[in-house]
Short mmCIF file of C-alpha atoms in Angstrom, two decimals:
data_model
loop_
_atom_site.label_atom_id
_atom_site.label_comp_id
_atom_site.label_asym_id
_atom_site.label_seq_id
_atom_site.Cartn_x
_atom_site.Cartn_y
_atom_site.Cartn_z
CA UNK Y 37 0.00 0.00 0.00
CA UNK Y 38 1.48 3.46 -0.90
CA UNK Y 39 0.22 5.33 1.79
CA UNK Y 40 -0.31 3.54 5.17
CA UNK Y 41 -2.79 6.00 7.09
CA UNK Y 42 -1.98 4.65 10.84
CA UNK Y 43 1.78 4.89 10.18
CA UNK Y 44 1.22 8.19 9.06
CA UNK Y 45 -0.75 9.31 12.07
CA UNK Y 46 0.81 7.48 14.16
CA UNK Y 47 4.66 8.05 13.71
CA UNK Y 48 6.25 10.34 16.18
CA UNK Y 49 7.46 14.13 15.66
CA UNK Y 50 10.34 14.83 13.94
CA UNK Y 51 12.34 17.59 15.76
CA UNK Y 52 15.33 19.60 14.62
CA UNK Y 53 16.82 22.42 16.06
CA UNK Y 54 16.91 25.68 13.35
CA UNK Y 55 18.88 29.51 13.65
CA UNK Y 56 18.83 32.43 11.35
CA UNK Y 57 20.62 35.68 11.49
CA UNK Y 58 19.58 39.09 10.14
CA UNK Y 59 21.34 38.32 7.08
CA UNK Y 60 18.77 35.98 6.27
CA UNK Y 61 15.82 37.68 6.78
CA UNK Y 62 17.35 40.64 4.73
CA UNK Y 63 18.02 38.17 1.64
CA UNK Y 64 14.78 36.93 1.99
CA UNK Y 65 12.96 40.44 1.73
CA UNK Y 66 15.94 40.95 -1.44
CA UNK Y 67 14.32 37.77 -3.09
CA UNK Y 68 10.75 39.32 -2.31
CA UNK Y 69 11.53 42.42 -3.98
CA UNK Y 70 12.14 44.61 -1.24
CA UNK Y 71 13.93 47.89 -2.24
CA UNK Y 72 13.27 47.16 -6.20
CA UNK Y 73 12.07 50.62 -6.46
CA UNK Y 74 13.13 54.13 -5.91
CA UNK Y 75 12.33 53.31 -2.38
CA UNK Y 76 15.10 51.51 -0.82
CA UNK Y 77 12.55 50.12 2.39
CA UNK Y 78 15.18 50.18 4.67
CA UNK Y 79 12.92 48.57 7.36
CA UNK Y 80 12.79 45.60 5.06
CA UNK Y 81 16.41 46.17 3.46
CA UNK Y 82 18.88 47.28 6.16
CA UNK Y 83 19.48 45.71 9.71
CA UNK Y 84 18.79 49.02 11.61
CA UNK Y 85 15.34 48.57 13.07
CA UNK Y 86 14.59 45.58 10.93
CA UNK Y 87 11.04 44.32 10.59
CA UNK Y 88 10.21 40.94 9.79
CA UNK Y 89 7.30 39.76 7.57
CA UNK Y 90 5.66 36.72 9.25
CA UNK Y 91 6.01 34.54 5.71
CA UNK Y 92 9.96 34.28 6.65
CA UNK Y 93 9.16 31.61 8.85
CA UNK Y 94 8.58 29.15 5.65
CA UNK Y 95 12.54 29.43 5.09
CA UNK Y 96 13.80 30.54 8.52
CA UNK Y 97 17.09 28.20 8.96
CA UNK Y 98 17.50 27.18 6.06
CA UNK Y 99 18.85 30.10 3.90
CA UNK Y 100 22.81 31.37 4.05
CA UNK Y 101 23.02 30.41 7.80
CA UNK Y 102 22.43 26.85 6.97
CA UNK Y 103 25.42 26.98 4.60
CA UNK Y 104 25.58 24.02 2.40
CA UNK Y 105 22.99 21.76 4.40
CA UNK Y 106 20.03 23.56 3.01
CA UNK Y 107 17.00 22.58 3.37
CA UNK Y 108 15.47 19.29 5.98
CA UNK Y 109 14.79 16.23 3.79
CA UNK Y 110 10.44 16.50 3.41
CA UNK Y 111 9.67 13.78 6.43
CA UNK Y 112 7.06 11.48 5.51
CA UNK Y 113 6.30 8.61 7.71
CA UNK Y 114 4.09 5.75 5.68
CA UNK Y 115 4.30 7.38 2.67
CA UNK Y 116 6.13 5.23 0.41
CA UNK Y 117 5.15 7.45 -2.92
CA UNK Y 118 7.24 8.43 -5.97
CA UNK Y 119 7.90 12.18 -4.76
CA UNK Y 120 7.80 13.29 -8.16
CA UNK Y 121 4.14 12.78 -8.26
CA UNK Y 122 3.59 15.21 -5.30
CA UNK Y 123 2.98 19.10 -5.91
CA UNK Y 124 2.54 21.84 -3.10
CA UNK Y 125 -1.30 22.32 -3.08
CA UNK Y 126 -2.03 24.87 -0.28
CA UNK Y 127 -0.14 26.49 2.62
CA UNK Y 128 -1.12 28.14 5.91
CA UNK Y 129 1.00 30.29 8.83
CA UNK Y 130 -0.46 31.18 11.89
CA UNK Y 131 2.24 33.98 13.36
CA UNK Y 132 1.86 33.50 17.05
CA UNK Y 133 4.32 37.02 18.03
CA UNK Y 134 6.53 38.87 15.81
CA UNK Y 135 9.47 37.01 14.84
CA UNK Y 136 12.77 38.17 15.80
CA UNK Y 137 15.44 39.31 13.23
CA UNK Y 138 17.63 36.91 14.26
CA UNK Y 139 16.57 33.57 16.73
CA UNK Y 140 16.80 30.31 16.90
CA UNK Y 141 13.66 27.84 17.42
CA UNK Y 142 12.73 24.13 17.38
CA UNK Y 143 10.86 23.34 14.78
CA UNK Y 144 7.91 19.74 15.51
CA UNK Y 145 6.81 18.35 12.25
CA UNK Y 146 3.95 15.47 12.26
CA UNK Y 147 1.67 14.23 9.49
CA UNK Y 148 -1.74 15.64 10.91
CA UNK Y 149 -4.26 14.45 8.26
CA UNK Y 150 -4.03 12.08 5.53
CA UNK Y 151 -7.24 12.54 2.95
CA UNK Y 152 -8.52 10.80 0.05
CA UNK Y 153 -9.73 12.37 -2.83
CA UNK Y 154 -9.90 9.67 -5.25
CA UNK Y 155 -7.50 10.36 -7.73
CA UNK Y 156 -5.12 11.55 -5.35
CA UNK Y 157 -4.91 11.97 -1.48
CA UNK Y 158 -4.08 15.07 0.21
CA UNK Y 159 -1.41 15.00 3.09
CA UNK Y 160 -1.58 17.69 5.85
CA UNK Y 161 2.14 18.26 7.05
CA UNK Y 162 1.94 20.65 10.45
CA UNK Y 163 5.14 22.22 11.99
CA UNK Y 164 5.10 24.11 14.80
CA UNK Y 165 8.24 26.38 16.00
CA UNK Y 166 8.81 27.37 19.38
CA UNK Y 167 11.58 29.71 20.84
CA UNK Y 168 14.65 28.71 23.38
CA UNK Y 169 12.34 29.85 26.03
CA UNK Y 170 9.57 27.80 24.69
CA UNK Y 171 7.00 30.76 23.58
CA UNK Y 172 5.27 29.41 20.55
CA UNK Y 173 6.47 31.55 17.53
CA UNK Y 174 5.00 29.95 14.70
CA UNK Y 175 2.21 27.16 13.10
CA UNK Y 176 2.22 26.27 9.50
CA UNK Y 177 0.16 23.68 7.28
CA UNK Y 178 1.70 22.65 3.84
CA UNK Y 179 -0.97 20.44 1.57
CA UNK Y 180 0.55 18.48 -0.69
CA UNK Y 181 -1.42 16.89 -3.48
CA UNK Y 182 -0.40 13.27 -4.31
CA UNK Y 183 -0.98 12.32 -7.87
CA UNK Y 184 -2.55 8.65 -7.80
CA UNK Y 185 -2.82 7.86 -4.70
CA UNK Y 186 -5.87 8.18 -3.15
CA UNK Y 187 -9.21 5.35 -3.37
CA UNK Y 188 -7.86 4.15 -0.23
CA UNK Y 189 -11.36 4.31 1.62
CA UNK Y 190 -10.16 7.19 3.75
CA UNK Y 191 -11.85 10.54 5.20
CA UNK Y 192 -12.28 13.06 2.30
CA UNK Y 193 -11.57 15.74 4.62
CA UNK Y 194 -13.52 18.70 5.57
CA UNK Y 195 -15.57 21.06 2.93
CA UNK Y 196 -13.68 24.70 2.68
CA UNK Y 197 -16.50 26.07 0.90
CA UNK Y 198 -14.67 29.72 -0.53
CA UNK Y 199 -16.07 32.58 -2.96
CA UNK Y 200 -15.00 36.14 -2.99
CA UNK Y 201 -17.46 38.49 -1.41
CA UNK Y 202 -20.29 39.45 -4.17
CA UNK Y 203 -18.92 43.53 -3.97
CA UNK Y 204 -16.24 45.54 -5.66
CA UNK Y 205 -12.90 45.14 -3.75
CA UNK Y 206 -11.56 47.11 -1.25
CA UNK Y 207 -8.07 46.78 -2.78
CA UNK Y 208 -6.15 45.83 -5.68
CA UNK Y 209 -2.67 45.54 -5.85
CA UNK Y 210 0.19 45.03 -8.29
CA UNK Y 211 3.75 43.63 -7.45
CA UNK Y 212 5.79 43.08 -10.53
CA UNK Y 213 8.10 40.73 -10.43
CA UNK Y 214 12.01 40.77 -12.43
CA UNK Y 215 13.16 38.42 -14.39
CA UNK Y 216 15.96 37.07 -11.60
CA UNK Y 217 13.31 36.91 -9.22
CA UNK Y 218 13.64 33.20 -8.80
CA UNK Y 219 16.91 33.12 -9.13
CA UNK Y 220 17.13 35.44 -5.82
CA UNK Y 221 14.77 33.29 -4.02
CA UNK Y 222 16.38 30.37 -4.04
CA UNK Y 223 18.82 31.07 -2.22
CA UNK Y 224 16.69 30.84 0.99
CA UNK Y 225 17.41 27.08 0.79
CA UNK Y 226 15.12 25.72 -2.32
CA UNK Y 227 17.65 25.25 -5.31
CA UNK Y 228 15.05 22.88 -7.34
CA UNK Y 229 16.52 23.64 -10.46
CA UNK Y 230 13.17 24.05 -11.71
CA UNK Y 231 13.31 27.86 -11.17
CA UNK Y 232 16.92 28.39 -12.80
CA UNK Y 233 17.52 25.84 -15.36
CA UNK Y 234 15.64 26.46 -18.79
CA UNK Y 235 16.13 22.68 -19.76
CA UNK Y 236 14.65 21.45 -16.67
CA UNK Y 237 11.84 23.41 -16.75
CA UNK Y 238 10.84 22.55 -20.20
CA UNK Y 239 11.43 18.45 -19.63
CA UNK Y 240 8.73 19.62 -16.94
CA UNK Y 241 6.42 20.82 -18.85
CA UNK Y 242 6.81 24.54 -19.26
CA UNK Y 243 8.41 27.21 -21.72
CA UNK Y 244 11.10 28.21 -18.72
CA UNK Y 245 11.88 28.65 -15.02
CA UNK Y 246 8.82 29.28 -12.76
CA UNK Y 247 8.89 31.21 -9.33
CA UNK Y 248 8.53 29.81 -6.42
CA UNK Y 249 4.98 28.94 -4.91
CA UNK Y 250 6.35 30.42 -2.05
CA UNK Y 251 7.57 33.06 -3.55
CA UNK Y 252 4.52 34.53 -4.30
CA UNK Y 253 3.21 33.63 -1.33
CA UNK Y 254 5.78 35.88 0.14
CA UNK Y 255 5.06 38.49 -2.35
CA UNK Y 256 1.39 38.48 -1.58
CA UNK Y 257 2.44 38.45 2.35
CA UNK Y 258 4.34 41.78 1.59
CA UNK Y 259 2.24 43.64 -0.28
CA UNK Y 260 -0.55 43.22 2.16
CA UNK Y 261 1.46 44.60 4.71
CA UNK Y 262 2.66 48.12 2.25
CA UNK Y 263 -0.79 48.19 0.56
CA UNK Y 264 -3.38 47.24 3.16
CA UNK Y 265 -1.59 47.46 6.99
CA UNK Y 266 0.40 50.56 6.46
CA UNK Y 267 3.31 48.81 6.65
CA UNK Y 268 3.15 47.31 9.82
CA UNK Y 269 4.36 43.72 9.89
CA UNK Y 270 2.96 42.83 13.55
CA UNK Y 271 -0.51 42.98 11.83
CA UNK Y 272 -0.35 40.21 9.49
CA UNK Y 273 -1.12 37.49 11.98
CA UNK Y 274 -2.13 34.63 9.13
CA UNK Y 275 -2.15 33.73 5.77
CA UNK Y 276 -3.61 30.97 4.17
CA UNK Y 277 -4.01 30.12 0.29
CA UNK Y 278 -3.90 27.13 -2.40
CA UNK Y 279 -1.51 27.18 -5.07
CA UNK Y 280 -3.72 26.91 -8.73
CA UNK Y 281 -1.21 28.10 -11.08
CA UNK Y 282 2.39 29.01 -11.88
CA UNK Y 283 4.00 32.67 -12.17
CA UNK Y 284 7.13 33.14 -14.85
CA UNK Y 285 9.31 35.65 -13.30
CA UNK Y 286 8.90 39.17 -14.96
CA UNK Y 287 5.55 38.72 -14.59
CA UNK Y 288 3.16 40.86 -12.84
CA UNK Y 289 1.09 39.09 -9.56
CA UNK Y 290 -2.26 40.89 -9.07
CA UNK Y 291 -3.89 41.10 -5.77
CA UNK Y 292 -7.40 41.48 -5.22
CA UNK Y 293 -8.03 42.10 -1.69
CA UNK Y 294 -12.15 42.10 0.49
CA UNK Y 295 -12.21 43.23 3.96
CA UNK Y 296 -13.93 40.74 6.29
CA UNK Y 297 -13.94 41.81 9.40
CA UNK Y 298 -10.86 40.40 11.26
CA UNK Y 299 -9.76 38.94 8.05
CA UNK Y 300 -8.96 39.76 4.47
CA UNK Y 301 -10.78 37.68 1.54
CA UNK Y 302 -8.07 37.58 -1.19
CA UNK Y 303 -7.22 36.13 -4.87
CA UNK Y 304 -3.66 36.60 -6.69
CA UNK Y 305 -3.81 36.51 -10.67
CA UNK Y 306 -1.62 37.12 -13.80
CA UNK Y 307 -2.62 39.88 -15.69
CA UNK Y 308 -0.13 39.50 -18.32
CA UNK Y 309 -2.11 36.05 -19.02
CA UNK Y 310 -5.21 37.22 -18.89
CA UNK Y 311 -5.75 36.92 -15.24
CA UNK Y 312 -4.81 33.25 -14.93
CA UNK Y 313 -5.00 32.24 -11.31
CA UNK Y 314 -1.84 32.20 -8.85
CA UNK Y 315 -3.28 32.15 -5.70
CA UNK Y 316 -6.89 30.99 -4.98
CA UNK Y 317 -9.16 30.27 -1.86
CA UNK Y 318 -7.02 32.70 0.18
CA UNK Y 319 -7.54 34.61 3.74
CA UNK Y 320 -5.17 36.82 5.34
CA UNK Y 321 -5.90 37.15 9.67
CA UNK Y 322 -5.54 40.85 10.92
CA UNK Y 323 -4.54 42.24 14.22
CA UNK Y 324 -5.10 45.49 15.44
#
């Protein structure tokens, strides 16, 4: 059996020990396209009173601080599944306090759900991170959609019925991207060749490199903060979205942002591609 649910569920937690410095978190923000402009954003750009933008938790200790180790291996317990038929369907942050410039954490990964859809089954990874004094700094959720191996007879998983609010939006915002975009962002630790090597990308399946899922997901992190928070990081609490299409770097990512309350109801598209989707079924949490 590919997938063997109880193993799954049942293994223990892995646990590694991460660090990052400020160098990091300024590369990161570089890759993000921080300072692009005739603004420098020296908040985001220069260690002097540094802000962090929650999304740097998805590569925190694994970027030019981790040297040559890059990236932890993916860990998953009773899957035994070609990883080449696996694709990054959705990912979620909860930001429990404002992350520190430079830290170090603990980082607890488990396989929370396993669900079958058929065709495929979904698998719910969930890391938590908590700091040397044990404060809780972040949660995250990575989907990831496994080509062929569902039918199991397992739990389809909760309905997330989603539809953007039946109004005009309250914002609208475009990032443009440049054409070494992904070349920048890999160097927070994710050197699939699939964003740098032209030949790779087309045995893939496409005309050239892609960008990062997320990258855009970081790009969409940051320009809710500048175009919607007024530039305060501390407010961004949450983001959650699923990853329906691909971004070519040079490209523009279009943000359509609803106010909900506590939250913000939000789609990212291509306009150069007649607003093919990037980002779908997504919801940003707001503090005050």
């Amino acid at each position: 059996m590919p997938i063997d649910v109880d193993e799954a569920l049942g293994a223990p937690p892995s646990v590694r020990e991460i660090a990052w410095t400020s160098r990091d978190v300024l590369l990161y923000h570089l890759s993000l396209g921080a300072g692009r402009g005739a603004d420098p954003e020296l908040t985001y750009t220069y260690e002097r009173d540094l802000r962090v933008l929650p999304t740097f938790a998805m590569v925190a200790g694994q970027g030019v601080s981790a040297g040559e180790r890059g990236p932890a291996a993916l860990h998953l317990p009773g899957m035994h599944i070609d990883l080449r038929r696996i694709l990054h369907a959705g990912q979620g942050l909860t930001a429990h306090r404002p992350l520190p410039a430079s830290g170090a954490a603990t980082v607890t990964s488990r396989v929370a759900h396993v669900w079958d859809k058929g065709k495929a089954a979904v698998i719910v990874l969930e890391q938590s991170a908590a700091a040397p004094d044990g404060a809780p700094l972040w949660t995250t959720t990575m989907q990831i959609w496994a080509r062929g191996e569902g039918g199991f007879g397992g739990d389809p998983g909760p309905e997330t019925p989603w539809a953007a609010p039946d109004r005009a939006p309250d914002h609208v915002l475009d990032t443009p991207t440049s054409a070494r975009q992904a070349l920048l962002y890999r160097l927070n630790g994710d050197l699939n060749p699939l964003h740098a090597d032209p030949e790779f990308a087309r045995m893939a399946g496409f005309d050239r490199p892609i960008l990062h899922g997320l990258a855009s997901y970081g790009i969409v992190a940051k320009a809710l903060v500048d175009g919607v928070l007024g530039g305060d990081v501390t407010r961004l609490t949450g983001l959650s979205v699923r990853f329906a299409g691909t971004l070519f770097p040079g490209e523009t990512l279009r943000t359509t942002v609803w106010r909900e309350g506590d939250r913000l109801v939000l789609t990212s598209t291509c306009p150069e591609r007649d607003g093919a989707p990037v980002l779908t079924h997504a919801t940003a949490e707001v503090g005050a």
